[in-house]
């Protein structure tokens, strides 16, 4: 059993606990101090928290945007080097905290992974200006059926353009 730190609850199934209790856990942790909240989230995902990991998770959670390795390195250049930022991104991706979004320019963006199964496999829209990432409606089944013989992962489909705020 994996404890949900600080709540007195015990969860039997770790993977279901992560997917199903993510939002409830965040609501519960809003009552705690901000740094403790992010440390507890990392514990639930099986990541040993340190100052750098907490800072990256806090930024990604509070900004609701996608960031490239270069963006994050620029933001944290006084606290951590590029290799440290890269290792945190890889660790968070392996632990299903983050997801990678490929861009047309060859870069990868990292954003928080959602616990909603319907959104996980939906294509994404990324604003080229403000880097905000939005979930798009699922592709029609009729369209997907015309692509016989191809194994398509809608999670990696990213459409780029300008959001309504940046388009004006």
Backbone as ProteinMPNN parsed JSONL, in Angstrom:
{"seq_chain_A": "XXXXXXXXXXXXXXXXXXXXXXXXXXXXXXXXXXXXXXXXXXXXXXXXXXXXXXXXXXXXXXXXXXXXXXXXXXXXXXXXXXXXXXXXXXXXXXXXXXXXXXXXXXXXXXXXXXXXXXXXXXXXXXXXXXXXXXXXXXXXXXXXXXXXXXXXXXXXXXXXXXXXXXXX", "coords_chain_A": {"N_chain_A": [[0.835, -1.181, 0.0], [0.435, 2.257, -0.733], [1.022, 5.176, 0.941], [-0.961, 8.144, 1.103], [0.531, 10.919, 1.573], [0.306, 12.724, 4.548], [-2.456, 12.69, 4.689], [-3.55, 10.57, 6.007], [-4.672, 8.509, 4.688], [-4.655, 5.363, 2.935], [-3.634, 3.967, -0.086], [-4.438, 1.374, -2.301], [-3.855, 0.682, -4.996], [-1.351, 1.851, -6.837], [-1.048, 3.001, -9.467], [-3.7, 3.6, -10.233], [-4.27, 5.29, -8.162], [-2.704, 7.502, -8.723], [-3.806, 8.357, -11.176], [-6.562, 8.64, -10.557], [-6.777, 10.102, -8.142], [-5.444, 12.466, -8.347], [-6.471, 15.148, -8.753], [-8.095, 15.419, -6.497], [-6.179, 15.174, -4.55], [-4.656, 17.476, -4.973], [-6.53, 19.426, -4.3], [-6.818, 18.819, -1.564], [-4.218, 19.357, -0.703], [-4.043, 22.091, -1.008], [-4.514, 23.302, 1.338], [-2.17, 23.196, 2.743], [1.181, 24.509, 3.247], [2.732, 26.162, 0.422], [5.258, 25.062, -0.556], [5.408, 22.603, 0.757], [3.199, 21.382, -0.329], [3.985, 20.813, -3.008], [6.155, 19.161, -2.514], [4.822, 16.985, -1.355], [3.286, 16.133, -3.533], [5.317, 15.238, -5.25], [6.291, 13.112, -3.694], [4.087, 11.351, -3.812], [4.212, 10.565, -6.452], [6.467, 9.073, -6.382], [8.92, 10.33, -6.39], [11.833, 11.629, -5.077], [11.825, 14.54, -3.316], [13.581, 17.586, -3.95], [15.008, 20.875, -3.701], [15.313, 21.957, -6.33], [13.683, 20.272, -7.956], [11.195, 20.741, -6.818], [10.889, 23.479, -7.413], [10.732, 23.438, -10.246], [8.422, 21.858, -10.65], [6.537, 23.486, -9.345], [6.56, 25.818, -10.966], [5.641, 24.764, -13.445], [3.11, 23.867, -12.686], [1.768, 26.162, -11.741], [1.911, 27.962, -13.897], [0.636, 26.807, -16.085], [1.487, 26.387, -18.673], [3.431, 25.263, -21.5], [6.853, 24.37, -21.6], [10.095, 24.603, -23.048], [13.269, 22.897, -22.817], [15.269, 24.84, -23.052], [13.836, 27.208, -22.407], [13.176, 26.726, -19.696], [15.739, 26.459, -18.61], [16.695, 29.065, -18.943], [14.997, 30.421, -17.193], [15.741, 29.344, -14.728], [18.487, 29.669, -14.531], [20.184, 30.817, -12.626], [19.949, 29.178, -10.447], [20.228, 26.479, -11.218], [22.022, 24.31, -13.467], [21.948, 23.584, -17.051], [22.001, 20.793, -17.493], [20.976, 19.768, -15.094], [18.329, 20.733, -15.173], [17.467, 19.347, -17.462], [17.671, 16.661, -16.571], [15.73, 16.664, -14.555], [13.411, 17.112, -16.083], [13.374, 14.758, -17.641], [13.143, 12.803, -15.626], [10.629, 13.531, -14.488], [9.024, 13.069, -16.706], [9.342, 10.307, -17.068], [8.113, 9.445, -14.718], [5.492, 10.001, -15.192], [4.549, 12.575, -14.669], [4.934, 14.709, -16.316], [4.324, 15.437, -19.8], [5.599, 15.07, -23.102], [5.587, 17.328, -25.804], [5.908, 17.396, -29.161], [7.336, 19.801, -31.394], [7.023, 21.729, -34.426], [9.442, 22.86, -35.066], [11.332, 21.12, -34.226], [11.935, 21.112, -31.55], [11.212, 20.02, -28.182], [8.459, 20.338, -26.062], [7.475, 20.595, -22.662], [4.862, 19.737, -20.521], [2.446, 19.644, -17.845], [1.069, 16.479, -17.194], [-2.183, 15.31, -17.642], [-4.705, 13.859, -15.519], [-7.069, 13.042, -16.498], [-8.453, 10.614, -18.423], [-9.757, 10.909, -20.866], [-8.688, 13.217, -21.904], [-5.989, 12.699, -22.116], [-5.334, 11.341, -24.514], [-5.964, 13.182, -26.459], [-5.499, 15.52, -29.167], [-3.268, 18.396, -29.1], [-3.138, 22.005, -28.858], [-0.782, 24.501, -29.417], [0.229, 27.706, -28.585], [2.299, 29.742, -30.434], [3.312, 32.117, -29.555], [2.713, 32.745, -26.724], [3.082, 30.273, -25.599], [1.086, 28.783, -24.408], [-0.744, 25.832, -23.815], [-3.421, 24.037, -25.082], [-6.078, 21.668, -24.889], [-7.426, 19.972, -27.623], [-10.528, 19.101, -29.313], [-11.324, 15.591, -29.615], [-10.164, 13.67, -32.43], [-12.358, 12.863, -35.14], [-13.883, 9.636, -35.181], [-14.517, 8.524, -37.63], [-12.653, 9.714, -39.336], [-10.239, 8.743, -38.242], [-10.602, 6.037, -38.798], [-10.185, 5.974, -41.53], [-7.496, 5.925, -41.766], [-6.232, 3.391, -42.018], [-4.021, 0.775, -41.103], [-2.104, 2.282, -39.892], [-0.473, 3.204, -36.946], [-1.461, 5.429, -34.846], [-0.736, 7.897, -32.465], [-2.644, 9.992, -30.807], [-1.852, 11.661, -28.726], [0.601, 12.728, -29.315], [0.096, 14.511, -31.287], [0.361, 17.766, -32.191], [-0.857, 20.88, -32.778], [0.107, 23.943, -34.071], [-0.044, 27.473, -33.672], [-1.554, 30.682, -33.251], [-3.025, 31.837, -30.289], [-6.264, 33.244, -29.317], [-5.745, 35.489, -27.719], [-3.13, 36.27, -28.408], [-3.28, 36.6, -31.104], [-4.488, 38.953, -31.796]], "CA_chain_A": [[0.0, 0.0, 0.0], [1.169, 3.504, -0.825], [0.3, 6.187, 1.714], [-1.145, 9.485, 0.589], [1.2, 11.615, 2.662], [-0.35, 13.786, 5.277], [-3.906, 12.605, 4.721], [-3.982, 9.445, 6.826], [-5.305, 7.514, 3.824], [-3.756, 4.423, 2.269], [-4.16, 3.62, -1.396], [-3.996, 0.042, -2.67], [-3.348, 0.589, -6.353], [-0.546, 3.048, -7.063], [-1.33, 3.644, -10.75], [-5.038, 4.183, -10.165], [-4.213, 6.384, -7.195], [-2.147, 8.657, -9.421], [-4.758, 8.851, -12.161], [-7.855, 8.988, -10.004], [-6.763, 10.963, -6.96], [-4.579, 13.618, -8.588], [-7.157, 16.404, -8.508], [-8.52, 15.435, -5.095], [-4.976, 15.396, -3.76], [-4.281, 18.885, -5.098], [-7.497, 20.167, -3.483], [-6.45, 18.596, -0.168], [-2.931, 19.978, -0.4], [-4.148, 23.547, -1.033], [-4.561, 23.759, 2.719], [-0.823, 23.18, 3.304], [2.044, 25.555, 2.717], [2.99, 25.873, -0.991], [6.392, 24.174, -0.803], [5.037, 21.275, 1.246], [2.244, 20.833, -1.292], [4.709, 20.257, -4.142], [6.932, 18.027, -2.003], [3.895, 15.872, -1.197], [2.95, 15.633, -4.872], [6.469, 14.452, -5.721], [6.295, 11.859, -2.925], [3.038, 10.474, -4.34], [4.699, 10.032, -7.728], [7.672, 8.28, -6.154], [10.098, 11.163, -6.667], [12.407, 12.242, -3.882], [11.842, 15.987, -3.573], [14.651, 18.492, -3.561], [14.621, 22.253, -4.004], [15.208, 22.162, -7.773], [12.512, 19.559, -8.462], [10.01, 21.462, -6.329], [10.789, 24.72, -8.178], [10.27, 23.132, -11.605], [7.025, 21.436, -10.547], [5.735, 24.652, -8.986], [6.432, 26.673, -12.147], [4.789, 24.112, -14.432], [1.751, 23.784, -12.15], [1.155, 27.474, -11.607], [1.881, 28.702, -15.155], [-0.264, 26.122, -17.019], [2.052, 26.527, -20.013], [4.456, 24.298, -21.865], [8.183, 24.97, -21.64], [11.19, 23.816, -23.601], [14.448, 22.824, -21.957], [15.935, 26.153, -23.099], [13.027, 28.162, -21.626], [13.341, 26.447, -18.263], [17.115, 26.776, -18.217], [16.788, 30.525, -18.822], [14.283, 30.844, -15.979], [16.403, 28.846, -13.52], [19.938, 29.654, -14.759], [20.909, 31.208, -11.424], [19.819, 28.13, -9.437], [20.63, 25.158, -11.707], [22.568, 24.293, -14.816], [21.106, 22.976, -18.095], [21.944, 19.345, -17.279], [20.063, 19.524, -13.974], [16.972, 20.952, -15.674], [17.185, 18.228, -18.372], [17.45, 15.451, -15.776], [14.433, 16.808, -13.883], [12.378, 16.909, -17.098], [13.347, 13.337, -17.994], [12.594, 12.091, -14.468], [9.202, 13.815, -14.396], [8.366, 12.396, -17.831], [9.332, 8.865, -16.75], [7.187, 9.22, -13.602], [4.168, 10.414, -15.677], [4.146, 13.888, -14.175], [4.96, 15.561, -17.504], [4.274, 14.818, -21.12], [6.359, 15.783, -24.128], [4.84, 17.752, -26.983], [6.851, 17.741, -30.227], [7.036, 21.023, -32.135], [7.431, 21.679, -35.831], [10.831, 23.312, -35.185], [12.21, 20.064, -33.721], [12.047, 21.179, -30.092], [10.213, 19.347, -27.359], [7.909, 21.119, -24.963], [7.05, 19.774, -21.536], [3.714, 20.28, -19.809], [1.889, 18.697, -16.888], [0.207, 15.443, -17.747], [-3.477, 15.323, -16.987], [-5.171, 12.569, -15.024], [-8.309, 12.737, -17.189], [-8.132, 9.68, -19.499], [-10.3, 11.406, -22.121], [-7.825, 14.288, -22.403], [-4.641, 12.2, -22.336], [-5.122, 10.969, -25.909], [-6.462, 14.221, -27.351], [-4.461, 16.385, -29.74], [-3.034, 19.629, -28.357], [-2.846, 23.235, -29.578], [0.24, 25.301, -28.73], [0.399, 29.056, -29.096], [3.713, 30.013, -30.704], [3.716, 33.347, -28.884], [2.706, 32.678, -25.253], [3.393, 28.88, -25.247], [-0.034, 28.142, -23.733], [-1.161, 24.583, -24.451], [-4.83, 23.731, -24.862], [-6.524, 20.382, -25.41], [-8.386, 20.087, -28.709], [-11.481, 17.985, -29.348], [-10.816, 14.358, -30.213], [-10.355, 13.504, -33.863], [-13.52, 12.016, -35.401], [-13.602, 8.213, -35.385], [-14.583, 8.27, -39.078], [-11.365, 10.11, -39.899], [-9.221, 7.795, -37.785], [-10.815, 4.767, -39.491], [-9.636, 6.057, -42.896], [-6.038, 5.785, -41.67], [-5.976, 1.982, -41.73], [-2.637, 0.327, -41.209], [-1.207, 3.233, -39.229], [-0.617, 3.255, -35.498], [-1.374, 6.858, -34.538], [-0.88, 8.28, -31.068], [-3.129, 11.384, -30.8], [-1.179, 12.435, -27.686], [1.761, 13.42, -29.882], [-0.336, 15.463, -32.303], [0.358, 19.133, -31.676], [-1.119, 21.892, -33.79], [0.681, 25.202, -33.621], [-0.595, 28.694, -34.23], [-1.634, 31.779, -32.291], [-4.29, 31.843, -29.55], [-7.059, 34.46, -29.527], [-5.115, 36.616, -27.02], [-1.907, 36.677, -29.098], [-3.595, 36.848, -32.521], [-4.992, 40.334, -31.981]], "C_chain_A": [[0.877, 1.241, 0.0], [0.406, 4.563, -0.056], [0.143, 7.484, 0.928], [-0.682, 10.406, 1.705], [0.346, 12.71, 3.243], [-1.859, 13.655, 5.376], [-4.416, 11.503, 5.624], [-4.661, 8.364, 6.016], [-4.255, 6.568, 3.273], [-4.415, 4.0, 0.972], [-3.58, 2.291, -1.847], [-3.311, 0.019, -4.036], [-2.653, 1.886, -6.737], [-0.917, 3.76, -8.36], [-2.706, 4.279, -10.761], [-5.07, 5.359, -9.202], [-3.712, 7.645, -7.875], [-3.173, 9.235, -10.382], [-6.028, 9.381, -11.517], [-7.837, 10.024, -8.913], [-5.968, 12.238, -7.158], [-5.275, 14.934, -8.235], [-7.617, 16.513, -7.046], [-7.331, 15.736, -4.19], [-4.577, 16.875, -3.807], [-5.233, 19.743, -4.266], [-7.156, 20.045, -2.0], [-5.199, 19.383, 0.199], [-2.962, 21.501, -0.472], [-4.149, 24.135, 0.374], [-3.173, 23.832, 3.353], [0.004, 24.31, 2.708], [2.495, 25.173, 1.308], [4.147, 24.905, -1.244], [6.092, 22.746, -0.351], [4.081, 20.597, 0.278], [2.988, 20.157, -2.44], [5.615, 19.098, -3.72], [6.045, 16.8, -1.861], [3.491, 15.277, -2.543], [4.089, 14.775, -5.405], [6.549, 13.12, -4.99], [5.288, 10.867, -3.5], [3.477, 9.829, -5.656], [5.983, 9.221, -7.585], [8.955, 9.012, -6.468], [10.554, 11.794, -5.363], [12.519, 13.745, -4.123], [13.147, 16.643, -3.148], [14.245, 19.884, -4.039], [14.408, 22.478, -5.496], [13.966, 21.5, -8.355], [11.225, 20.268, -8.047], [9.82, 22.75, -7.131], [10.245, 24.486, -9.577], [8.797, 22.728, -11.575], [6.116, 22.619, -10.231], [5.51, 25.549, -10.201], [5.465, 26.052, -13.156], [3.331, 24.055, -13.972], [1.072, 25.147, -12.16], [1.035, 28.228, -12.926], [0.888, 28.121, -16.154], [0.179, 26.313, -18.46], [3.021, 25.385, -20.264], [5.785, 25.041, -21.988], [9.152, 24.032, -22.334], [12.313, 23.768, -22.571], [15.138, 24.185, -21.903], [15.178, 27.201, -22.284], [13.259, 27.979, -20.134], [14.747, 26.772, -17.787], [17.286, 28.283, -18.046], [16.124, 31.023, -17.54], [15.029, 30.485, -14.695], [17.925, 28.912, -13.602], [20.757, 30.044, -13.534], [20.916, 30.098, -10.375], [20.317, 26.769, -9.903], [21.139, 25.242, -13.139], [21.63, 23.533, -15.765], [20.94, 21.474, -17.894], [20.984, 18.994, -16.153], [18.618, 19.677, -14.424], [16.571, 19.775, -16.575], [16.874, 16.951, -17.584], [16.111, 15.497, -15.034], [13.308, 16.549, -14.882], [12.249, 15.437, -17.482], [12.745, 12.527, -16.845], [11.09, 12.294, -14.371], [8.425, 13.149, -15.536], [8.266, 10.897, -17.568], [8.332, 8.535, -15.648], [5.758, 9.662, -13.941], [3.644, 11.696, -15.038], [4.018, 14.835, -15.365], [4.729, 14.738, -18.762], [5.053, 15.692, -22.086], [5.42, 16.133, -25.274], [5.864, 18.136, -28.046], [6.393, 18.983, -30.977], [7.545, 20.891, -33.562], [8.884, 22.117, -36.015], [11.829, 22.299, -34.628], [12.401, 20.08, -32.22], [10.971, 20.331, -29.43], [9.754, 20.323, -26.294], [7.436, 20.154, -23.9], [5.913, 20.495, -20.827], [3.199, 19.225, -18.847], [0.981, 17.713, -17.595], [-1.084, 15.434, -16.951], [-3.836, 13.927, -16.501], [-6.476, 12.154, -15.688], [-8.002, 11.878, -18.414], [-8.649, 10.154, -20.848], [-9.4, 12.471, -22.735], [-6.44, 13.772, -22.76], [-4.367, 11.94, -23.811], [-5.649, 11.99, -26.898], [-5.302, 15.012, -27.939], [-4.386, 17.697, -28.97], [-2.836, 20.8, -29.323], [-1.83, 24.018, -28.753], [0.346, 26.651, -29.399], [1.895, 29.324, -29.253], [4.22, 31.241, -29.946], [3.826, 33.16, -27.37], [2.98, 31.272, -24.715], [2.276, 28.18, -24.475], [-0.433, 26.9, -24.527], [-2.607, 24.314, -24.074], [-5.138, 22.375, -25.479], [-7.573, 20.643, -26.477], [-9.394, 18.942, -28.637], [-10.848, 16.762, -30.009], [-11.059, 14.354, -31.711], [-11.554, 12.597, -34.099], [-13.108, 10.573, -35.705], [-13.61, 7.887, -36.874], [-13.26, 8.618, -39.757], [-10.274, 9.118, -39.505], [-9.361, 6.45, -38.489], [-10.286, 4.787, -40.917], [-8.127, 5.868, -42.914], [-5.659, 4.343, -41.335], [-4.505, 1.658, -41.933], [-1.636, 1.259, -40.548], [-1.513, 3.249, -37.736], [-0.382, 4.697, -35.06], [-1.604, 7.085, -33.052], [-1.329, 9.735, -31.03], [-2.445, 12.259, -29.753], [-0.012, 13.232, -28.257], [1.381, 14.385, -31.0], [-0.42, 16.838, -31.657], [0.183, 20.093, -32.843], [-0.629, 23.212, -33.235], [0.042, 26.378, -34.337], [-0.594, 29.77, -33.167], [-3.01, 31.759, -31.625], [-5.011, 33.179, -29.769], [-6.439, 35.685, -28.846], [-3.904, 37.157, -27.784], [-2.159, 37.039, -30.559], [-3.972, 38.285, -32.787], [-3.893, 41.322, -32.28]], "O_chain_A": [[1.925, 1.278, 0.645], [-0.754, 4.828, -0.371], [1.035, 7.865, 0.17], [-1.412, 10.646, 2.666], [-0.253, 13.513, 2.528], [-2.491, 14.439, 6.085], [-5.595, 11.494, 5.978], [-5.175, 7.398, 6.581], [-3.086, 6.937, 3.158], [-5.611, 3.709, 0.937], [-2.366, 2.091, -1.786], [-2.271, -0.622, -4.189], [-3.309, 2.908, -6.939], [-1.085, 4.979, -8.369], [-2.863, 5.396, -11.254], [-5.817, 6.316, -9.407], [-4.233, 8.734, -7.635], [-3.392, 10.446, -10.412], [-6.517, 10.449, -11.887], [-8.807, 10.769, -8.766], [-5.83, 13.023, -6.22], [-4.72, 15.746, -7.495], [-7.532, 17.582, -6.441], [-7.454, 16.454, -3.197], [-4.204, 17.452, -2.785], [-4.797, 20.682, -3.6], [-7.196, 21.03, -1.263], [-5.123, 19.994, 1.265], [-2.008, 22.15, -0.043], [-3.828, 25.306, 0.574], [-3.01, 24.464, 4.396], [-0.43, 24.983, 1.774], [2.632, 23.985, 1.014], [4.017, 24.008, -2.077], [6.487, 21.789, -1.016], [4.14, 19.383, 0.085], [2.65, 19.032, -2.808], [5.816, 18.158, -4.489], [6.459, 15.693, -2.206], [3.368, 14.059, -2.676], [3.85, 13.699, -5.952], [6.846, 12.098, -5.608], [5.594, 9.685, -3.658], [3.143, 8.677, -5.931], [6.522, 8.737, -8.58], [9.97, 8.389, -6.78], [9.769, 12.409, -4.641], [13.227, 14.176, -5.033], [13.733, 16.297, -2.122], [13.229, 20.033, -4.718], [13.433, 23.116, -5.893], [13.267, 22.108, -9.167], [10.285, 20.378, -8.834], [8.69, 23.079, -7.494], [9.396, 25.242, -10.05], [8.009, 23.208, -12.389], [5.031, 22.732, -10.802], [4.387, 25.993, -10.44], [4.572, 26.732, -13.662], [2.419, 24.183, -14.789], [-0.089, 25.257, -12.554], [0.14, 29.061, -13.068], [0.35, 28.854, -16.985], [-0.652, 26.392, -19.365], [3.381, 24.641, -19.352], [5.83, 26.191, -22.425], [9.041, 22.811, -22.219], [12.304, 24.504, -21.584], [15.545, 24.634, -20.831], [15.786, 27.989, -21.56], [13.504, 28.939, -19.404], [14.93, 27.299, -16.69], [17.947, 28.731, -17.109], [16.628, 31.935, -16.884], [14.965, 31.211, -13.703], [18.599, 28.261, -12.803], [21.913, 29.639, -13.417], [21.79, 30.073, -9.507], [20.781, 25.974, -9.085], [20.746, 26.116, -13.912], [20.652, 22.923, -15.334], [19.851, 20.939, -18.104], [20.249, 18.012, -16.257], [17.774, 18.844, -14.095], [15.457, 19.263, -16.462], [15.918, 16.244, -17.901], [15.438, 14.474, -14.905], [12.353, 15.841, -14.565], [11.138, 14.928, -17.631], [11.916, 11.648, -17.082], [10.348, 11.329, -14.19], [7.29, 12.714, -15.34], [7.225, 10.288, -17.816], [7.76, 7.445, -15.648], [4.901, 9.691, -13.058], [2.436, 11.875, -14.887], [3.107, 15.66, -15.416], [4.914, 13.521, -18.782], [5.15, 16.906, -21.904], [4.568, 15.334, -25.663], [6.613, 19.096, -27.862], [5.195, 19.19, -31.172], [8.391, 20.049, -33.861], [9.499, 21.777, -37.026], [13.027, 22.576, -34.56], [12.977, 19.143, -31.666], [9.961, 19.98, -30.041], [10.558, 21.043, -25.701], [7.042, 19.027, -24.202], [5.985, 21.696, -20.564], [3.483, 18.039, -19.015], [0.217, 18.082, -18.487], [-1.069, 15.54, -15.725], [-3.327, 12.932, -17.017], [-6.95, 11.038, -15.473], [-7.359, 12.354, -19.35], [-8.052, 9.84, -21.877], [-9.354, 12.612, -23.957], [-5.776, 14.348, -23.622], [-3.293, 12.276, -24.312], [-5.769, 11.679, -28.083], [-4.256, 15.164, -27.307], [-5.328, 18.066, -28.269], [-2.419, 20.608, -30.465], [-1.993, 24.18, -27.544], [0.528, 26.748, -30.613], [2.664, 29.151, -28.307], [5.422, 31.384, -29.723], [4.888, 33.384, -26.789], [3.1, 31.091, -23.503], [2.491, 27.093, -23.94], [-0.455, 26.919, -25.758], [-2.975, 24.355, -22.9], [-4.528, 21.983, -26.474], [-8.496, 21.433, -26.274], [-9.145, 17.932, -27.978], [-9.955, 16.883, -30.848], [-12.019, 14.946, -32.204], [-11.759, 11.649, -33.34], [-12.118, 10.327, -36.393], [-12.811, 7.074, -37.338], [-12.804, 7.9, -40.647], [-9.477, 8.703, -40.346], [-8.359, 5.785, -38.754], [-9.969, 3.733, -41.468], [-7.544, 5.67, -43.98], [-4.837, 4.115, -40.448], [-3.843, 2.199, -42.818], [-0.429, 1.034, -40.643], [-2.672, 3.302, -37.326], [0.761, 5.132, -34.92], [-2.537, 6.542, -32.46], [-0.505, 10.634, -31.2], [-2.456, 13.483, -29.879], [0.326, 14.296, -27.738], [2.255, 15.013, -31.597], [-1.17, 17.049, -30.704], [0.984, 20.107, -33.778], [-0.904, 23.563, -32.088], [-0.363, 26.263, -35.494], [0.262, 29.777, -32.282], [-4.035, 31.676, -32.303], [-4.446, 34.119, -30.329], [-6.589, 36.803, -29.34], [-3.676, 38.366, -27.807], [-1.337, 37.712, -31.181], [-3.789, 38.78, -33.899], [-4.163, 42.51, -32.458]]}, "name": "protein", "num_of_chains": 1, "seq": "XXXXXXXXXXXXXXXXXXXXXXXXXXXXXXXXXXXXXXXXXXXXXXXXXXXXXXXXXXXXXXXXXXXXXXXXXXXXXXXXXXXXXXXXXXXXXXXXXXXXXXXXXXXXXXXXXXXXXXXXXXXXXXXXXXXXXXXXXXXXXXXXXXXXXXXXXXXXXXXXXXXXXXXX"}
